[in-house]
Short mmCIF file of C-alpha atoms in Angstrom, two decimals:
data_model
loop_
_atom_site.label_atom_id
_atom_site.label_comp_id
_atom_site.label_asym_id
_atom_site.label_seq_id
_atom_site.Cartn_x
_atom_site.Cartn_y
_atom_site.Cartn_z
CA LYS A 1 72.92 17.85 210.78
CA LYS A 2 76.22 18.25 212.53
CA ASN A 3 76.30 14.84 214.47
CA LYS A 4 74.76 13.01 211.36
CA ASN A 5 78.60 14.58 209.50
CA MET A 6 80.51 13.69 212.37
CA ALA A 7 78.84 9.90 212.50
CA SER A 8 79.70 9.76 207.91
CA THR A 9 83.21 10.78 209.03
CA MET A 10 83.66 8.43 211.60
CA ILE A 11 82.29 5.39 209.45
CA VAL A 12 84.56 6.58 206.59
CA PHE A 13 87.78 6.78 208.77
CA THR A 14 86.94 3.15 210.23
CA VAL A 15 86.60 1.65 206.90
CA LEU A 16 89.99 2.91 205.90
CA VAL A 17 91.53 2.21 209.25
CA LEU A 18 90.38 -1.59 208.70
CA SER A 19 91.44 -1.68 204.69
CA SER A 20 94.76 -0.42 205.70
CA THR A 21 94.85 -3.22 208.51
CA VAL A 22 94.21 -5.92 206.42
CA TYR A 23 96.45 -5.16 203.85
CA SER A 24 98.95 -4.75 206.09
CA LEU A 25 98.40 -8.07 207.92
CA ALA A 26 97.94 -10.02 204.43
CA PRO A 27 99.25 -8.19 201.29
CA LYS A 28 98.04 -11.44 199.50
CA ILE A 29 94.92 -13.73 199.25
CA ASN A 30 96.07 -16.91 197.50
CA GLY A 31 98.86 -15.27 195.20
CA VAL A 32 96.20 -12.40 194.58
CA ASP A 33 97.53 -8.96 195.64
CA ARG A 34 95.31 -7.05 198.13
CA ARG A 35 95.56 -3.93 196.15
CA PHE A 36 93.80 -5.74 193.81
CA LEU A 37 90.97 -6.57 196.01
CA LEU A 38 90.84 -2.88 197.80
CA SER A 39 91.33 -1.34 194.32
CA GLY A 40 88.82 1.86 193.60
CA ALA A 41 88.41 5.24 195.53
CA ALA A 42 88.65 4.89 199.31
CA SER A 43 85.06 6.78 199.82
CA THR A 44 82.94 3.78 198.21
CA ALA A 45 85.30 1.65 200.79
CA ALA A 46 83.13 -1.64 201.53
CA LEU A 47 79.33 0.07 201.54
CA PRO A 48 78.88 -0.87 197.76
CA LEU A 49 79.96 -4.28 198.47
CA ILE A 50 77.10 -5.00 201.10
CA ALA A 51 74.64 -3.59 198.83
CA VAL A 52 75.84 -5.84 196.10
CA ALA A 53 75.87 -8.70 197.81
CA THR A 54 72.03 -8.51 199.02
CA ASP A 55 71.23 -8.26 195.36
CA VAL A 56 72.58 -11.69 194.29
CA GLU A 57 69.71 -13.90 193.38
CA GLU A 58 69.12 -17.46 195.39
CA ILE A 59 68.74 -20.28 192.89
CA PRO A 60 68.26 -23.87 194.09
CA PRO A 61 70.70 -26.56 192.39
CA VAL A 62 69.55 -28.06 189.35
CA THR A 63 67.69 -31.32 190.03
CA THR A 64 66.32 -32.15 186.19
CA ARG A 65 68.05 -35.03 184.80
CA LEU A 66 66.80 -34.36 180.90
CA GLY A 67 64.94 -37.42 180.64
CA GLY A 68 67.95 -39.53 181.66
CA LEU A 69 70.75 -37.66 180.10
CA LEU A 70 72.04 -36.99 183.43
CA GLU A 71 72.67 -38.96 186.53
CA LYS A 72 73.37 -38.46 190.49
CA TYR A 73 76.65 -38.73 191.31
CA ALA A 74 78.06 -38.16 195.09
CA ASP A 75 81.75 -37.91 195.95
CA VAL A 76 81.67 -39.51 199.05
CA GLY A 77 85.04 -40.94 200.19
CA GLY A 78 86.72 -38.00 198.32
CA ARG A 79 86.15 -34.42 198.71
CA GLY A 80 82.69 -34.70 199.55
CA PHE A 81 80.64 -32.99 196.83
CA ARG A 82 77.60 -34.13 194.29
CA LEU A 83 76.19 -33.15 191.27
CA LEU A 84 74.57 -34.55 188.01
CA ARG A 85 77.02 -36.48 185.78
CA PRO A 86 76.32 -36.83 182.02
CA SER A 87 74.93 -40.59 181.70
CA SER A 88 77.49 -43.18 180.25
CA TRP A 89 80.28 -40.68 179.96
CA ASN A 90 83.53 -42.01 180.53
CA GLN A 91 84.62 -41.40 184.46
CA PHE A 92 88.23 -40.63 185.07
CA ASP A 93 89.31 -40.07 188.82
CA GLY A 94 91.82 -38.15 190.72
CA GLN A 95 94.67 -36.69 188.56
CA GLN A 96 96.64 -35.01 191.16
CA GLY A 97 97.24 -31.14 190.75
CA GLU A 98 94.77 -31.22 187.22
CA TYR A 99 91.30 -32.69 188.80
CA ASP A 100 89.10 -34.32 191.27
CA VAL A 101 87.30 -35.89 188.80
CA LYS A 102 86.26 -35.97 185.10
CA TRP A 103 83.91 -36.93 182.70
CA ALA A 104 84.15 -37.60 179.11
CA ASP A 105 82.04 -38.30 176.49
CA ILE A 106 82.66 -41.61 174.95
CA VAL A 107 82.66 -40.69 171.26
CA ASP A 108 83.49 -36.89 171.33
CA VAL A 109 86.12 -37.01 173.53
CA ALA A 110 86.71 -33.24 173.94
CA SER A 111 83.03 -32.88 175.48
CA THR A 112 83.96 -33.07 179.35
CA VAL A 113 82.96 -31.99 182.61
CA VAL A 114 85.25 -31.46 185.04
CA VAL A 115 85.70 -30.80 189.28
CA SER A 116 88.63 -29.71 190.63
CA SER A 117 89.58 -27.96 193.48
CA SER A 118 92.30 -26.48 195.54
CA SER A 119 93.10 -25.70 199.10
CA TYR A 120 92.11 -21.65 199.62
CA THR A 121 91.68 -19.91 203.10
CA GLY A 122 88.71 -17.61 202.37
CA ASP A 123 85.74 -17.72 203.23
CA SER A 124 84.07 -16.83 199.92
CA ILE A 125 85.01 -16.60 196.28
CA ASP A 126 84.15 -12.57 196.39
CA ALA A 127 87.39 -12.45 198.59
CA LEU A 128 89.07 -12.90 195.13
CA ALA A 129 87.27 -10.13 193.11
CA PRO A 130 83.93 -9.07 192.13
CA VAL A 131 82.46 -11.41 189.55
CA ASP A 132 83.22 -8.88 186.71
CA LYS A 133 86.83 -8.35 187.44
CA LEU A 134 87.50 -12.07 188.26
CA GLY A 135 85.78 -12.58 185.03
CA ALA A 136 88.02 -10.19 183.06
CA LYS A 137 90.84 -12.02 184.37
CA LEU A 138 89.89 -15.18 183.30
CA GLU A 139 89.62 -14.28 180.12
CA LYS A 140 93.20 -14.78 179.32
CA SER A 141 93.17 -18.68 180.15
CA HIS A 142 89.64 -19.19 178.80
CA GLY A 143 89.16 -17.16 175.75
CA GLU A 144 86.23 -14.74 175.44
CA LEU A 145 83.94 -14.02 177.92
CA ILE A 146 80.43 -14.26 177.16
CA SER A 147 78.33 -13.82 180.67
CA SER A 148 78.94 -13.60 183.89
CA HIS A 149 76.61 -13.33 187.04
CA ALA A 150 76.66 -14.54 190.61
CA ARG A 151 73.93 -16.52 192.43
CA ILE A 152 73.53 -18.17 196.23
CA THR A 153 72.85 -22.10 195.96
CA ASP A 154 72.51 -23.24 199.20
CA GLY A 155 74.08 -20.48 201.34
CA ILE A 156 77.13 -20.77 199.11
CA LEU A 157 78.16 -17.83 196.75
CA PHE A 158 78.71 -19.11 193.10
CA TYR A 159 80.12 -17.16 189.88
CA ASP A 160 79.17 -18.72 186.81
CA TYR A 161 80.81 -17.51 183.40
CA GLU A 162 80.56 -18.82 179.54
CA PHE A 163 83.63 -18.57 177.66
CA LYS A 164 84.35 -19.09 173.78
CA ASN A 165 87.52 -19.67 172.75
CA SER A 166 88.56 -19.53 168.67
CA ALA A 167 91.67 -21.74 169.52
CA ALA A 168 92.26 -25.14 168.36
CA GLY A 169 88.87 -25.39 166.06
CA GLY A 170 87.04 -23.34 168.36
CA PHE A 171 85.58 -24.32 172.20
CA HIS A 172 82.74 -22.88 174.53
CA GLU A 173 82.90 -23.58 177.94
CA ILE A 174 80.90 -23.13 181.12
CA LEU A 175 82.59 -22.40 184.54
CA SER A 176 81.51 -22.41 187.89
CA LEU A 177 83.34 -21.26 191.01
CA CYS A 178 82.93 -21.33 194.85
CA VAL A 179 84.58 -21.64 197.84
CA SER A 180 83.46 -23.89 200.64
CA LYS A 181 85.37 -26.08 203.06
CA ASN A 182 88.44 -24.21 202.35
CA ARG A 183 88.95 -25.05 199.16
CA LEU A 184 88.12 -23.25 196.04
CA TRP A 185 85.95 -25.25 193.56
CA GLN A 186 85.93 -24.87 190.11
CA VAL A 187 83.58 -26.85 187.42
CA SER A 188 83.87 -26.83 183.92
CA ALA A 189 81.71 -28.04 181.06
CA LYS A 190 83.14 -27.64 178.10
CA SER A 191 82.96 -28.85 174.18
CA PRO A 192 84.34 -28.03 170.60
CA GLU A 193 81.87 -25.08 169.10
CA LYS A 194 80.37 -27.29 166.65
CA SER A 195 79.26 -29.81 169.58
CA TRP A 196 78.25 -26.91 171.72
CA LYS A 197 74.32 -26.42 170.85
CA LYS A 198 73.63 -29.91 171.89
CA ARG A 199 75.50 -30.35 174.77
CA GLU A 200 74.66 -26.89 176.11
CA ALA A 201 71.50 -28.18 178.34
CA ILE A 202 73.40 -31.02 179.48
CA PHE A 203 76.20 -28.80 180.38
CA LYS A 204 74.20 -25.67 181.85
CA ASN A 205 71.86 -28.39 184.30
CA SER A 206 75.47 -30.17 185.29
CA VAL A 207 76.86 -27.71 186.60
CA GLY A 208 73.71 -25.49 188.18
CA SER A 209 73.59 -29.12 189.95
CA PHE A 210 76.88 -28.81 191.69
CA LEU A 211 77.22 -28.41 195.31
CA PRO A 212 80.61 -29.15 197.14
CA LYS A 213 78.50 -30.83 200.06
CA LEU A 214 76.79 -34.08 200.38
#
């Protein structure tokens, strides 16, 4: 029993030392304060995070095209990603600092699917924050958080969110985030609230099909 207590003490001590070292060497990751990432009681340390990570569901990428409403798209000459894009929607390429590719409905131009990415030094999206805490921070710019969950698709951890924003007549949005190839990826599918029900299946399948690889 004494040996077990000593072993437990050493584990906690080691975790505290590593946490302190990481904080001192890299106080920020892409502008995110390390104190936020390491917040909480020291006794919880990194052990619960390991348990949570193993509970994340593995979900394959969506391949259903909804009877032709979606079609395959591969960004071969650019960042190197693929997804199912809405068929017949207008495509806009490379607005620097805003997005990599955007698709807009030819009639309801406020309904869009947008892929954007930016340089990032982390290895995974959970380096920013747990899925629920990051969702709470995103509410400030995206509106009321309706749902959030994490998934693993093709070996990559994704955070998926659904938001509802009452501003400007009301908008509904699905947002998916992941990290791959030293980039932070965002896929946003958004439409006015009045159009949401008829767009929902298209948006969910499009966002769920995204992979930051070819």
